[in-house]
Amino acid sequence: MMRSCFIRPAMLVLLILCFGCGHSPEQLVAYVENPSHGLVQEMHLPQYDIRIQYLPPDLQVLAAHGRVPSAAVLKEDRSKYEGFAYFRFVLQGNDFEPKADTLAYLDFNMMNDFMLVTGKGDTIPCVIYQRIASGSKHRTEFMVVFEGAVTGPGITAQDFRFVYADKILGIPPVVFRFRARDLKKIPHL
């Protein structure tokens, strides 16, 4: 009898720890946006500034719903996003006012300038690419997506490189390195 009195509270604490381990949306966003965690990187070139941000699956789920969904929906949606690697790519320059032919390239062909190179040397091409209105004529923002997860259940996170090999703006090839240890530390909802 006395033993069950101690087991029930211990089980309750264990259940709370197991199912209450998720982080708040604010914690996830703050972590992903903090450059010291390696998920946001910048490069300053003579004519352009380039910024890249890795967007983990849980952040995609949060953006899709505007809040943390139920556990079942979270699990289902997370599995949809885990097969892809999402990035926000920002190109900014004081003299960057793209002309019509450059805009056409940015809208339709620039996706061929992006690739991921895994730690094993595999090259993953961009599969989804969308230019996003930024509200500034000197700044262009893109959503860049690669098929092939870099994190997720059953996937061992590995180092990889995001490569931007420009073909129209005169920017030399740019490489951003992402480390597995940073990916493993990303908080989950």
Coordinates of C-alpha atoms in Angstrom, one line a residue, residues 12 33 40 63 73-75 109 116 143 149 153 162:
L12 CA 2.7 11.6 -12.8
E33 CA 16.6 33.8 -35.1
V40 CA 21.2 32.4 -39.3
A63 CA 3.8 29.3 -39.6
V73 CA -1.9 17.6 -36.0
L74 CA 1.6 18.6 -35.0
K75 CA 2.8 15.0 -35.6
N109 CA 15.7 30.6 -63.1
L116 CA 22.9 21.8 -50.7
M143 CA 12.1 30.9 -49.9
A149 CA 15.7 16.1 -44.9
P153 CA 13.0 11.3 -36.7
F162 CA 24.2 25.8 -48.6

